[in-house]
Amino acid sequence: MAALFGGRRRWRSSQCFHVWSRQLTGKYDYDLVVVGGGSGGLACSKEAAQAGQRVAVLDYVEPSVRGTKWGLGGTCVNVGCIPKKLMHQAALLGTAVKDAKKYGWQISGPVCHDWATMAEAVQNHVRSLNWGHRVQLQDKKVKYLNLKGSLMDEHTVKGLTKAGKETILTAKNIVIATGGRPKYPTNIQGAIEHGITSDDIFWLKKSPGKTLVVGASYVALECAGFLTGIGLDTTVMARSIALRGFDQQMAGLVTDYMEEYGTKFAWKCVPKRVDKLSSGALQVTWTDTRTGNEHKDTYDTVLWAVGRAPETKALGLDRLGVQLNKETGKIVVGTDESTSVPNIYAFGDIGEGRPELTPTAIKAGKLLARRLAGHSTELMNYDNVPTTVFTPVEYGCVGLSEEEAEKRLGKDGIEVYHAFYKPLEFTVAERDASQCYLKVVCERGGDMKILGLHFTGPNAGEVTQGFALGFQCGATYSHLSQTVGIHPTSAEEMTKVNITKRSGLDATVTGC
């Protein structure tokens, strides 16, 4: 804790040891205490320290149901974006090896993948990031405490060690950035006992083998994609639609490509129970909701990807009167990330209505830190946030889906330009490009402001990131068509798009 000030002090007894607590009006141990050491919490704490604030960050990882645990850095670093993208890259390399033969590479013998080698390399990289985060906090003079934090009042945080010892910290402001964790279904027998989640898949020492992925979110499809790509028998079981909240035409292209890629899909199916057989295999029983028929099959691993729950229950928020959304459990926040209780702020995945994306949490955390330090009044802009789904054919988007644009402006109020294209890399390799597609959703009148941009194909994240800048500048279709493309790239097809859906013309790109 920070050095003690002079003045009246008292001891607070806290189980096995005691902690000083200042009692001077307006004086606290810290200017800011951040509860949660994920990407957003770390960004907020470092930015605040750089602004001259006295900062502490509390982070504690509760092991998963399967006992998986990890270091500092939150979901993205340990069990999300980073290991996911690396395993996605492993799968892409497998495809590249197949393509290589067409390009003249002489590859003798069968090519196979070793899970243990990949997992060890990925996990070692993640551990290096854990260490890097700790070093950065030390360099920025942020006090890092490996404690499970909860709130006692609007200026007081209680930290609990694994052994149950308590530390009390006081702060002028408290920021909650605890994120969320994967959910298990509670109504399916054997789901918790025999299943894993994305909290576990990246830390498995042995290959998951034949895998059933339950759910059709981006987490489900990304995991199923890289598992298929490294040669594992993988099935996605989906109750309804894929990629809810995303443009559904694009979602269909993603799953169509995955089916051709080798991922199996059990559409409109709901699991009923999971039983572990004497052989160690997992027998899954499910119902096809279209026919009512019951089916069974065995798998080595069942991966639940049925949503995420905010980490709010252990924070003591109800006691303080912090308003939560009763349905989602997320914290209701204002445009400045404030909660219903003064001096308590929340952002990132835990905030109601906020995108569950690492870059938005990092940006929001930095801006909040600057405002709390009195260095800025800038608010986070949550509109037109770009993102990419790293499935076998990647899907990048920014802005509105076609459905949402139509809902807001009506079918006659929008113009949709689109194109099917073939990446140059696919030609020599003779790869199917049926699902390589792009569309630009515009206002139909006036300057034809671009409302949404969607792209499936190689390096979708890199393509979308560049065009996302235009959204911050009010890009129009005219701006896009006046942009000179870089040849030969997939991204240049976006600047050449000129066929509208309304025209009914063939949108297939021909020539180079």
Short mmCIF file of C-alpha atoms in Angstrom, two decimals:
data_model
loop_
_atom_site.label_atom_id
_atom_site.label_comp_id
_atom_site.label_asym_id
_atom_site.label_seq_id
_atom_site.Cartn_x
_atom_site.Cartn_y
_atom_site.Cartn_z
CA MET A 1 0.00 0.00 0.00
CA ALA A 2 1.04 3.62 -0.42
CA ALA A 3 3.03 5.36 2.29
CA LEU A 4 0.97 6.40 5.31
CA PHE A 5 0.07 10.02 5.84
CA GLY A 6 0.18 11.69 9.22
CA GLY A 7 -3.07 12.14 11.11
CA ARG A 8 -5.55 9.96 12.94
CA ARG A 9 -5.21 6.30 11.96
CA ARG A 10 -6.73 3.06 13.15
CA TRP A 11 -6.06 -0.62 12.67
CA ARG A 12 -8.56 -2.71 10.77
CA SER A 13 -8.44 -6.32 11.86
CA SER A 14 -8.70 -8.67 8.95
CA GLN A 15 -8.48 -12.37 9.77
CA CYS A 16 -4.80 -13.25 10.16
CA PHE A 17 -3.16 -9.85 9.89
CA HIS A 18 -3.87 -6.13 10.06
CA VAL A 19 -3.88 -3.37 7.48
CA TRP A 20 -3.48 0.38 7.96
CA SER A 21 -6.44 2.48 6.80
CA ARG A 22 -6.34 6.27 6.56
CA GLN A 23 -9.15 8.19 8.19
CA LEU A 24 -8.33 11.68 6.92
CA THR A 25 -11.12 13.33 4.97
CA GLY A 26 -10.42 13.14 1.25
CA LYS A 27 -7.30 11.02 1.71
CA TYR A 28 -7.12 7.47 0.36
CA ASP A 29 -4.52 4.78 -0.16
CA TYR A 30 -4.90 5.24 -3.90
CA ASP A 31 -6.43 7.61 -6.38
CA LEU A 32 -7.70 4.64 -8.34
CA VAL A 33 -8.20 0.95 -7.63
CA VAL A 34 -8.99 -1.25 -10.63
CA VAL A 35 -10.64 -4.61 -9.98
CA GLY A 36 -9.74 -6.89 -12.89
CA GLY A 37 -6.44 -7.40 -14.64
CA GLY A 38 -7.63 -8.11 -18.16
CA SER A 39 -6.76 -6.05 -21.22
CA GLY A 40 -9.09 -3.20 -20.27
CA GLY A 41 -8.20 -3.10 -16.58
CA LEU A 42 -4.47 -3.12 -17.29
CA ALA A 43 -4.81 -0.39 -19.92
CA CYS A 44 -6.84 1.76 -17.53
CA SER A 45 -4.42 1.30 -14.63
CA LYS A 46 -1.32 2.06 -16.70
CA GLU A 47 -2.90 5.11 -18.30
CA ALA A 48 -3.95 6.43 -14.89
CA ALA A 49 -0.46 5.93 -13.48
CA GLN A 50 1.02 7.72 -16.47
CA ALA A 51 -1.32 10.62 -15.68
CA GLY A 52 0.20 10.87 -12.21
CA GLN A 53 -2.39 8.85 -10.29
CA ARG A 54 -1.59 6.42 -7.48
CA VAL A 55 -3.00 3.15 -8.81
CA ALA A 56 -3.51 -0.43 -7.69
CA VAL A 57 -4.91 -3.25 -9.77
CA LEU A 58 -6.36 -6.45 -8.30
CA ASP A 59 -6.51 -9.60 -10.37
CA TYR A 60 -7.36 -13.15 -9.39
CA VAL A 61 -8.16 -16.07 -11.66
CA GLU A 62 -10.71 -18.50 -10.30
CA PRO A 63 -9.82 -21.88 -11.84
CA SER A 64 -12.30 -23.22 -14.39
CA VAL A 65 -14.58 -26.12 -13.53
CA ARG A 66 -11.90 -28.38 -15.06
CA GLY A 67 -9.24 -26.74 -12.89
CA THR A 68 -7.58 -24.69 -15.65
CA LYS A 69 -5.91 -21.51 -14.43
CA TRP A 70 -3.62 -18.88 -15.92
CA GLY A 71 -1.72 -15.70 -15.26
CA LEU A 72 -2.21 -11.94 -15.50
CA GLY A 73 -3.81 -10.52 -18.63
CA GLY A 74 -7.42 -11.69 -18.67
CA THR A 75 -9.38 -13.63 -21.27
CA CYS A 76 -7.80 -12.19 -24.42
CA VAL A 77 -4.23 -13.02 -23.51
CA ASN A 78 -4.82 -16.37 -21.84
CA VAL A 79 -7.95 -18.06 -23.17
CA GLY A 80 -9.17 -15.84 -25.99
CA CYS A 81 -7.84 -13.76 -28.85
CA ILE A 82 -4.14 -14.62 -28.59
CA PRO A 83 -4.16 -18.44 -28.29
CA LYS A 84 -7.17 -18.57 -30.64
CA LYS A 85 -5.39 -16.66 -33.39
CA LEU A 86 -2.25 -18.77 -32.99
CA MET A 87 -4.20 -22.01 -33.28
CA HIS A 88 -6.10 -20.55 -36.23
CA GLN A 89 -2.69 -19.87 -37.79
CA ALA A 90 -1.72 -23.50 -37.20
CA ALA A 91 -4.81 -24.54 -39.17
CA LEU A 92 -4.05 -22.07 -41.99
CA LEU A 93 -0.55 -23.52 -42.25
CA GLY A 94 -2.07 -26.95 -42.74
CA THR A 95 -4.04 -25.61 -45.70
CA ALA A 96 -0.92 -23.85 -46.99
CA VAL A 97 0.98 -27.15 -46.97
CA LYS A 98 -1.69 -28.65 -49.22
CA ASP A 99 -1.52 -25.62 -51.52
CA ALA A 100 2.28 -25.79 -51.58
CA LYS A 101 2.30 -28.88 -53.77
CA LYS A 102 0.48 -26.98 -56.51
CA TYR A 103 3.15 -24.29 -56.25
CA GLY A 104 5.94 -26.78 -56.84
CA TRP A 105 6.98 -27.71 -53.31
CA GLN A 106 7.97 -31.37 -53.13
CA ILE A 107 6.49 -32.72 -49.91
CA SER A 108 7.13 -36.43 -49.40
CA GLY A 109 5.07 -38.56 -47.06
CA PRO A 110 1.92 -37.72 -45.13
CA VAL A 111 1.77 -34.44 -43.24
CA CYS A 112 0.29 -34.67 -39.75
CA HIS A 113 -0.20 -32.31 -36.84
CA ASP A 114 1.09 -32.73 -33.28
CA TRP A 115 -1.17 -31.04 -30.71
CA ALA A 116 1.35 -31.19 -27.85
CA THR A 117 4.00 -29.29 -29.83
CA MET A 118 1.56 -26.57 -30.84
CA ALA A 119 -0.01 -26.29 -27.38
CA GLU A 120 3.35 -25.98 -25.64
CA ALA A 121 4.50 -23.26 -28.03
CA VAL A 122 1.25 -21.30 -27.68
CA GLN A 123 1.22 -21.66 -23.89
CA ASN A 124 4.84 -20.53 -23.64
CA HIS A 125 4.01 -17.42 -25.65
CA VAL A 126 1.04 -16.69 -23.38
CA ARG A 127 3.24 -17.06 -20.29
CA SER A 128 5.69 -14.57 -21.78
CA LEU A 129 2.81 -12.11 -22.13
CA ASN A 130 1.80 -12.72 -18.50
CA TRP A 131 5.32 -11.83 -17.42
CA GLY A 132 5.40 -8.83 -19.74
CA HIS A 133 2.24 -7.41 -18.17
CA ARG A 134 3.72 -7.69 -14.69
CA VAL A 135 6.89 -5.93 -15.81
CA GLN A 136 4.86 -3.14 -17.43
CA LEU A 137 2.86 -2.56 -14.24
CA GLN A 138 6.08 -2.37 -12.26
CA ASP A 139 7.61 0.05 -14.76
CA LYS A 140 4.51 2.27 -14.62
CA LYS A 141 4.53 2.07 -10.79
CA VAL A 142 1.13 0.40 -10.65
CA LYS A 143 0.71 -1.77 -7.56
CA TYR A 144 -0.29 -5.28 -8.68
CA LEU A 145 -2.11 -7.42 -6.11
CA ASN A 146 -3.00 -11.04 -6.82
CA LEU A 147 -6.20 -10.74 -4.81
CA LYS A 148 -9.88 -11.43 -5.44
CA GLY A 149 -11.52 -8.04 -5.10
CA SER A 150 -14.97 -7.08 -3.83
CA LEU A 151 -16.44 -3.71 -2.93
CA MET A 152 -17.28 -2.69 0.64
CA ASP A 153 -18.38 0.84 -0.22
CA GLU A 154 -17.79 3.46 -2.91
CA HIS A 155 -14.24 4.06 -1.71
CA THR A 156 -13.22 0.70 -0.25
CA VAL A 157 -12.14 -2.58 -1.83
CA LYS A 158 -11.52 -5.83 0.01
CA GLY A 159 -8.93 -8.13 -1.48
CA LEU A 160 -8.89 -11.82 -0.61
CA THR A 161 -5.95 -14.17 -1.09
CA LYS A 162 -6.29 -17.82 -2.06
CA ALA A 163 -5.59 -18.67 1.58
CA GLY A 164 -8.44 -16.43 2.74
CA LYS A 165 -6.45 -13.48 4.09
CA GLU A 166 -7.92 -10.04 3.56
CA THR A 167 -6.43 -6.71 2.55
CA ILE A 168 -8.43 -3.49 2.68
CA LEU A 169 -7.68 -0.73 0.17
CA THR A 170 -9.25 2.71 -0.06
CA ALA A 171 -9.45 4.79 -3.22
CA LYS A 172 -10.97 8.00 -4.50
CA ASN A 173 -12.38 6.07 -7.45
CA ILE A 174 -12.98 2.37 -8.11
CA VAL A 175 -13.11 0.83 -11.57
CA ILE A 176 -14.62 -2.60 -12.24
CA ALA A 177 -13.21 -4.43 -15.26
CA THR A 178 -13.71 -8.07 -14.36
CA GLY A 179 -15.04 -9.23 -17.73
CA GLY A 180 -16.88 -12.52 -18.11
CA ARG A 181 -16.45 -16.28 -18.17
CA PRO A 182 -17.98 -19.02 -20.35
CA LYS A 183 -21.32 -20.45 -19.27
CA TYR A 184 -22.28 -24.10 -18.89
CA PRO A 185 -25.86 -25.18 -19.58
CA THR A 186 -27.49 -25.99 -16.25
CA ASN A 187 -30.33 -28.13 -17.60
CA ILE A 188 -28.27 -30.81 -19.38
CA GLN A 189 -27.19 -33.80 -17.35
CA GLY A 190 -23.44 -34.35 -17.47
CA ALA A 191 -22.68 -31.01 -19.14
CA ILE A 192 -20.57 -29.65 -16.29
CA GLU A 193 -19.09 -32.98 -15.20
CA HIS A 194 -17.88 -34.02 -18.63
CA GLY A 195 -17.57 -30.86 -20.72
CA ILE A 196 -14.99 -28.14 -21.20
CA THR A 197 -15.19 -24.52 -22.39
CA SER A 198 -12.92 -22.02 -24.10
CA ASP A 199 -11.33 -21.55 -20.66
CA ASP A 200 -9.81 -25.04 -21.10
CA ILE A 201 -9.30 -25.82 -24.80
CA PHE A 202 -6.11 -23.77 -25.22
CA TRP A 203 -4.44 -25.32 -22.17
CA LEU A 204 -5.05 -28.99 -22.96
CA LYS A 205 -1.81 -30.97 -22.97
CA LYS A 206 -3.31 -33.72 -25.13
CA SER A 207 -5.29 -33.44 -28.34
CA PRO A 208 -9.05 -33.11 -27.73
CA GLY A 209 -9.62 -35.72 -30.44
CA LYS A 210 -13.09 -36.09 -31.89
CA THR A 211 -14.89 -32.99 -30.65
CA LEU A 212 -18.46 -31.80 -30.39
CA VAL A 213 -18.73 -28.02 -30.17
CA VAL A 214 -22.11 -26.95 -28.81
CA GLY A 215 -23.13 -23.47 -29.89
CA ALA A 216 -22.78 -21.35 -33.04
CA SER A 217 -21.30 -18.13 -31.68
CA TYR A 218 -18.03 -16.76 -33.04
CA VAL A 219 -16.23 -18.59 -30.20
CA ALA A 220 -17.84 -21.88 -31.23
CA LEU A 221 -17.10 -21.46 -34.94
CA GLU A 222 -13.52 -20.27 -34.41
CA CYS A 223 -12.73 -23.24 -32.17
CA ALA A 224 -14.44 -25.70 -34.51
CA GLY A 225 -12.56 -24.14 -37.43
CA PHE A 226 -9.06 -24.57 -36.08
CA LEU A 227 -9.86 -28.05 -34.70
CA THR A 228 -11.01 -29.10 -38.18
CA GLY A 229 -7.98 -27.40 -39.73
CA ILE A 230 -5.49 -29.44 -37.71
CA GLY A 231 -7.23 -32.63 -38.76
CA LEU A 232 -9.66 -33.41 -35.95
CA ASP A 233 -13.15 -34.82 -36.48
CA THR A 234 -15.27 -31.83 -35.41
CA THR A 235 -19.02 -31.26 -35.24
CA VAL A 236 -20.88 -28.03 -34.44
CA MET A 237 -24.29 -28.49 -32.82
CA ALA A 238 -26.46 -25.40 -33.29
CA ARG A 239 -29.88 -24.82 -31.77
CA SER A 240 -30.82 -22.04 -34.21
CA ILE A 241 -28.70 -19.64 -36.29
CA ALA A 242 -24.97 -19.05 -36.54
CA LEU A 243 -23.26 -15.79 -35.53
CA ARG A 244 -26.32 -14.16 -33.98
CA GLY A 245 -25.99 -10.38 -34.18
CA PHE A 246 -23.84 -10.53 -37.32
CA ASP A 247 -25.01 -10.12 -40.91
CA GLN A 248 -26.80 -13.38 -41.63
CA GLN A 249 -25.85 -13.61 -45.31
CA MET A 250 -22.20 -13.42 -44.25
CA ALA A 251 -22.81 -15.93 -41.46
CA GLY A 252 -24.19 -18.35 -44.04
CA LEU A 253 -21.08 -17.98 -46.20
CA VAL A 254 -18.87 -18.69 -43.18
CA THR A 255 -20.69 -21.91 -42.26
CA ASP A 256 -20.99 -23.02 -45.89
CA TYR A 257 -17.22 -22.71 -46.24
CA MET A 258 -16.68 -24.58 -42.96
CA GLU A 259 -18.86 -27.46 -44.17
CA GLU A 260 -16.81 -27.72 -47.35
CA TYR A 261 -13.68 -27.45 -45.21
CA GLY A 262 -14.73 -30.55 -43.29
CA THR A 263 -16.58 -29.29 -40.22
CA LYS A 264 -19.84 -31.16 -39.64
CA PHE A 265 -22.96 -29.29 -38.56
CA ALA A 266 -25.96 -30.59 -36.62
CA TRP A 267 -28.48 -27.81 -37.22
CA LYS A 268 -31.60 -27.30 -35.09
CA CYS A 269 -30.37 -29.82 -32.55
CA VAL A 270 -30.38 -29.58 -28.76
CA PRO A 271 -28.25 -31.81 -26.48
CA LYS A 272 -30.13 -33.67 -23.73
CA ARG A 273 -27.38 -35.40 -21.76
CA VAL A 274 -23.70 -36.36 -21.72
CA ASP A 275 -22.63 -39.73 -20.29
CA LYS A 276 -19.12 -41.00 -19.77
CA LEU A 277 -18.76 -44.59 -20.98
CA SER A 278 -16.45 -47.19 -19.46
CA SER A 279 -14.12 -46.68 -22.42
CA GLY A 280 -13.69 -43.02 -21.40
CA ALA A 281 -15.60 -41.77 -24.44
CA LEU A 282 -18.43 -39.27 -23.99
CA GLN A 283 -21.83 -40.34 -25.28
CA VAL A 284 -23.97 -37.36 -26.22
CA THR A 285 -27.73 -37.70 -26.60
CA TRP A 286 -29.53 -34.94 -28.47
CA THR A 287 -32.88 -34.10 -30.06
CA ASP A 288 -33.44 -32.88 -33.60
CA THR A 289 -36.03 -30.13 -33.01
CA ARG A 290 -37.32 -30.40 -36.60
CA THR A 291 -38.33 -34.04 -36.32
CA GLY A 292 -38.37 -34.66 -32.57
CA ASN A 293 -36.10 -37.67 -33.11
CA GLU A 294 -33.41 -38.53 -30.60
CA HIS A 295 -29.84 -39.28 -31.67
CA LYS A 296 -26.61 -40.45 -30.01
CA ASP A 297 -22.93 -40.36 -30.85
CA THR A 298 -19.65 -40.60 -28.97
CA TYR A 299 -16.91 -37.97 -28.73
CA ASP A 300 -13.59 -37.53 -26.98
CA THR A 301 -14.37 -33.95 -26.01
CA VAL A 302 -17.51 -31.84 -25.63
CA LEU A 303 -16.82 -28.10 -25.81
CA TRP A 304 -19.60 -25.81 -24.61
CA ALA A 305 -19.69 -22.42 -26.35
CA VAL A 306 -23.16 -21.28 -25.34
CA GLY A 307 -22.44 -17.76 -24.18
CA ARG A 308 -20.62 -15.89 -21.44
CA ALA A 309 -21.67 -14.60 -18.02
CA PRO A 310 -20.36 -11.37 -16.45
CA GLU A 311 -18.16 -11.70 -13.37
CA THR A 312 -20.36 -9.63 -11.06
CA LYS A 313 -21.73 -12.03 -8.45
CA ALA A 314 -18.77 -11.95 -6.06
CA LEU A 315 -18.23 -8.19 -6.18
CA GLY A 316 -20.82 -7.26 -3.55
CA LEU A 317 -22.53 -4.82 -5.90
CA ASP A 318 -26.07 -5.50 -4.65
CA ARG A 319 -25.04 -4.42 -1.17
CA LEU A 320 -23.86 -1.07 -2.54
CA GLY A 321 -26.86 -0.50 -4.79
CA VAL A 322 -24.95 -0.72 -8.06
CA GLN A 323 -27.62 -1.23 -10.71
CA LEU A 324 -27.44 -4.42 -12.75
CA ASN A 325 -29.46 -5.61 -15.71
CA LYS A 326 -31.49 -8.39 -14.11
CA GLU A 327 -31.53 -10.51 -17.27
CA THR A 328 -27.85 -10.33 -18.21
CA GLY A 329 -26.25 -9.62 -14.82
CA LYS A 330 -24.19 -6.86 -16.42
CA ILE A 331 -23.63 -3.45 -14.85
CA VAL A 332 -25.77 -0.59 -16.15
CA VAL A 333 -23.36 2.17 -17.17
CA GLY A 334 -23.59 5.70 -18.53
CA THR A 335 -21.80 7.16 -21.53
CA ASP A 336 -18.88 8.00 -19.21
CA GLU A 337 -18.74 4.40 -17.84
CA SER A 338 -20.26 5.58 -14.52
CA THR A 339 -22.48 3.26 -12.52
CA SER A 340 -25.49 4.16 -10.36
CA VAL A 341 -23.13 4.71 -7.40
CA PRO A 342 -20.79 7.74 -7.41
CA ASN A 343 -17.05 7.02 -7.68
CA ILE A 344 -17.67 3.50 -9.02
CA TYR A 345 -17.12 2.94 -12.73
CA ALA A 346 -17.31 -0.12 -14.98
CA PHE A 347 -16.36 -0.87 -18.57
CA GLY A 348 -15.52 -3.69 -20.94
CA ASP A 349 -17.48 -6.92 -21.22
CA ILE A 350 -19.08 -6.30 -17.83
CA GLY A 351 -20.88 -3.16 -19.03
CA GLU A 352 -24.44 -3.53 -20.28
CA GLY A 353 -24.70 -2.95 -24.03
CA ARG A 354 -20.95 -2.76 -24.59
CA PRO A 355 -19.22 -4.77 -27.34
CA GLU A 356 -17.42 -7.78 -25.88
CA LEU A 357 -14.19 -6.92 -27.68
CA THR A 358 -10.68 -6.39 -26.34
CA PRO A 359 -9.82 -3.23 -28.33
CA THR A 360 -12.97 -1.43 -27.16
CA ALA A 361 -12.17 -2.29 -23.53
CA ILE A 362 -8.59 -1.04 -23.93
CA LYS A 363 -9.71 2.21 -25.57
CA ALA A 364 -12.53 2.77 -23.09
CA GLY A 365 -10.19 2.08 -20.16
CA LYS A 366 -7.61 4.58 -21.33
CA LEU A 367 -10.20 7.30 -21.93
CA LEU A 368 -11.78 6.68 -18.52
CA ALA A 369 -8.38 6.96 -16.82
CA ARG A 370 -7.73 10.30 -18.54
CA ARG A 371 -11.12 11.66 -17.49
CA LEU A 372 -10.71 10.56 -13.88
CA ALA A 373 -7.29 12.23 -13.80
CA GLY A 374 -8.85 15.43 -15.12
CA HIS A 375 -6.78 15.36 -18.30
CA SER A 376 -9.62 14.90 -20.78
CA THR A 377 -13.38 14.92 -21.28
CA GLU A 378 -13.36 12.60 -24.33
CA LEU A 379 -15.90 9.77 -24.21
CA MET A 380 -15.60 6.37 -25.83
CA ASN A 381 -17.30 6.11 -29.24
CA TYR A 382 -18.88 2.68 -29.42
CA ASP A 383 -20.30 3.18 -32.91
CA ASN A 384 -18.77 1.48 -35.95
CA VAL A 385 -16.40 -0.77 -34.05
CA PRO A 386 -14.71 -3.20 -36.49
CA THR A 387 -14.27 -6.87 -35.71
CA THR A 388 -13.25 -10.12 -37.39
CA VAL A 389 -14.32 -13.72 -36.89
CA PHE A 390 -11.27 -15.95 -37.38
CA THR A 391 -12.99 -18.92 -38.96
CA PRO A 392 -11.40 -20.94 -41.82
CA VAL A 393 -12.65 -18.27 -44.20
CA GLU A 394 -12.27 -15.12 -42.13
CA TYR A 395 -15.14 -12.65 -41.83
CA GLY A 396 -14.47 -8.99 -41.12
CA CYS A 397 -17.08 -6.30 -40.68
CA VAL A 398 -17.64 -2.75 -39.51
CA GLY A 399 -20.88 -0.82 -39.18
CA LEU A 400 -24.41 -2.12 -39.69
CA SER A 401 -25.49 -5.50 -40.99
CA GLU A 402 -27.74 -5.43 -44.04
CA GLU A 403 -30.66 -6.52 -41.86
CA GLU A 404 -30.11 -3.73 -39.34
CA ALA A 405 -29.68 -1.09 -42.05
CA GLU A 406 -32.90 -2.23 -43.69
CA LYS A 407 -34.68 -2.21 -40.34
CA ARG A 408 -33.61 1.40 -39.72
CA LEU A 409 -34.04 2.87 -43.20
CA GLY A 410 -36.31 0.44 -45.01
CA LYS A 411 -35.49 -1.68 -48.06
CA ASP A 412 -35.82 1.32 -50.39
CA GLY A 413 -33.63 3.44 -48.16
CA ILE A 414 -30.43 1.45 -48.68
CA GLU A 415 -28.25 0.41 -51.59
CA VAL A 416 -26.10 -2.71 -51.29
CA TYR A 417 -23.04 -3.08 -53.54
CA HIS A 418 -21.57 -6.58 -53.61
CA ALA A 419 -19.08 -8.86 -55.34
CA PHE A 420 -17.93 -12.46 -55.38
CA TYR A 421 -14.20 -12.50 -56.01
CA LYS A 422 -11.36 -15.03 -56.18
CA PRO A 423 -8.19 -14.27 -54.20
CA LEU A 424 -5.13 -14.63 -56.41
CA GLU A 425 -3.64 -17.10 -53.91
CA PHE A 426 -6.57 -19.46 -54.55
CA THR A 427 -6.04 -19.68 -58.32
CA VAL A 428 -2.90 -21.81 -58.71
CA ALA A 429 -3.92 -23.88 -55.68
CA GLU A 430 -7.30 -24.49 -57.38
CA ARG A 431 -9.15 -23.67 -54.19
CA ASP A 432 -12.89 -23.02 -54.18
CA ALA A 433 -13.66 -19.33 -53.67
CA SER A 434 -17.46 -19.57 -53.66
CA GLN A 435 -17.66 -17.96 -50.23
CA CYS A 436 -15.18 -15.13 -50.85
CA TYR A 437 -17.56 -12.22 -50.95
CA LEU A 438 -17.88 -8.57 -49.99
CA LYS A 439 -20.66 -6.07 -49.68
CA VAL A 440 -20.96 -2.40 -48.90
CA VAL A 441 -24.25 -1.20 -47.40
CA CYS A 442 -24.97 2.48 -48.16
CA GLU A 443 -27.69 5.03 -47.68
CA ARG A 444 -29.54 5.18 -50.98
CA GLY A 445 -29.95 8.93 -51.17
CA GLY A 446 -27.72 11.96 -50.85
CA ASP A 447 -24.00 11.28 -50.57
CA MET A 448 -24.61 7.52 -50.16
CA LYS A 449 -22.94 7.36 -46.78
CA ILE A 450 -21.51 3.90 -46.07
CA LEU A 451 -23.43 2.21 -43.23
CA GLY A 452 -21.78 -1.20 -43.20
CA LEU A 453 -18.90 -3.04 -44.81
CA HIS A 454 -18.56 -6.83 -44.84
CA PHE A 455 -15.80 -9.07 -46.18
CA THR A 456 -15.11 -12.80 -46.22
CA GLY A 457 -11.73 -14.00 -47.39
CA PRO A 458 -8.04 -14.24 -46.51
CA ASN A 459 -6.69 -11.72 -43.98
CA ALA A 460 -10.14 -10.26 -43.34
CA GLY A 461 -8.96 -8.57 -40.16
CA GLU A 462 -6.21 -6.70 -41.97
CA VAL A 463 -8.60 -5.65 -44.75
CA THR A 464 -11.35 -4.49 -42.40
CA GLN A 465 -9.01 -2.58 -40.09
CA GLY A 466 -7.94 -0.31 -42.93
CA PHE A 467 -11.44 0.48 -44.14
CA ALA A 468 -12.66 1.06 -40.56
CA LEU A 469 -10.79 4.37 -40.53
CA GLY A 470 -13.12 5.64 -43.23
CA PHE A 471 -16.13 5.13 -40.96
CA GLN A 472 -14.68 7.61 -38.47
CA CYS A 473 -14.44 10.13 -41.32
CA GLY A 474 -17.96 9.66 -42.68
CA ALA A 475 -16.95 7.66 -45.76
CA THR A 476 -19.34 7.57 -48.70
CA TYR A 477 -19.61 5.27 -51.70
CA SER A 478 -18.02 8.04 -53.77
CA HIS A 479 -14.99 8.09 -51.44
CA LEU A 480 -14.67 4.34 -51.79
CA SER A 481 -14.90 4.32 -55.59
CA GLN A 482 -12.38 7.17 -55.83
CA THR A 483 -9.83 5.21 -53.80
CA VAL A 484 -7.07 3.58 -55.84
CA GLY A 485 -6.66 -0.08 -54.99
CA ILE A 486 -3.41 -1.92 -54.34
CA HIS A 487 -2.94 -4.61 -56.98
CA PRO A 488 -3.11 -7.56 -56.73
CA THR A 489 -4.91 -7.79 -53.37
CA SER A 490 -8.26 -8.96 -52.11
CA ALA A 491 -8.78 -5.58 -50.42
CA GLU A 492 -8.76 -3.76 -53.77
CA GLU A 493 -11.98 -5.52 -54.71
CA MET A 494 -13.68 -3.31 -52.14
CA THR A 495 -12.67 -0.19 -54.07
CA LYS A 496 -13.91 -1.67 -57.36
CA VAL A 497 -17.33 -2.87 -56.22
CA ASN A 498 -20.02 -1.47 -58.53
CA ILE A 499 -22.84 -4.03 -58.86
CA THR A 500 -25.90 -3.49 -56.67
CA LYS A 501 -28.13 -6.24 -55.36
CA ARG A 502 -31.09 -4.26 -56.63
CA SER A 503 -29.81 -4.54 -60.22
CA GLY A 504 -29.96 -8.33 -60.20
CA LEU A 505 -26.76 -8.48 -62.26
CA ASP A 506 -24.11 -11.15 -61.78
CA ALA A 507 -21.74 -9.88 -59.08
CA THR A 508 -18.88 -12.27 -59.91
CA VAL A 509 -15.59 -10.47 -60.53
CA THR A 510 -13.92 -11.45 -63.80
CA GLY A 511 -10.42 -10.64 -65.03
CA CYS A 512 -7.54 -9.67 -62.81
#
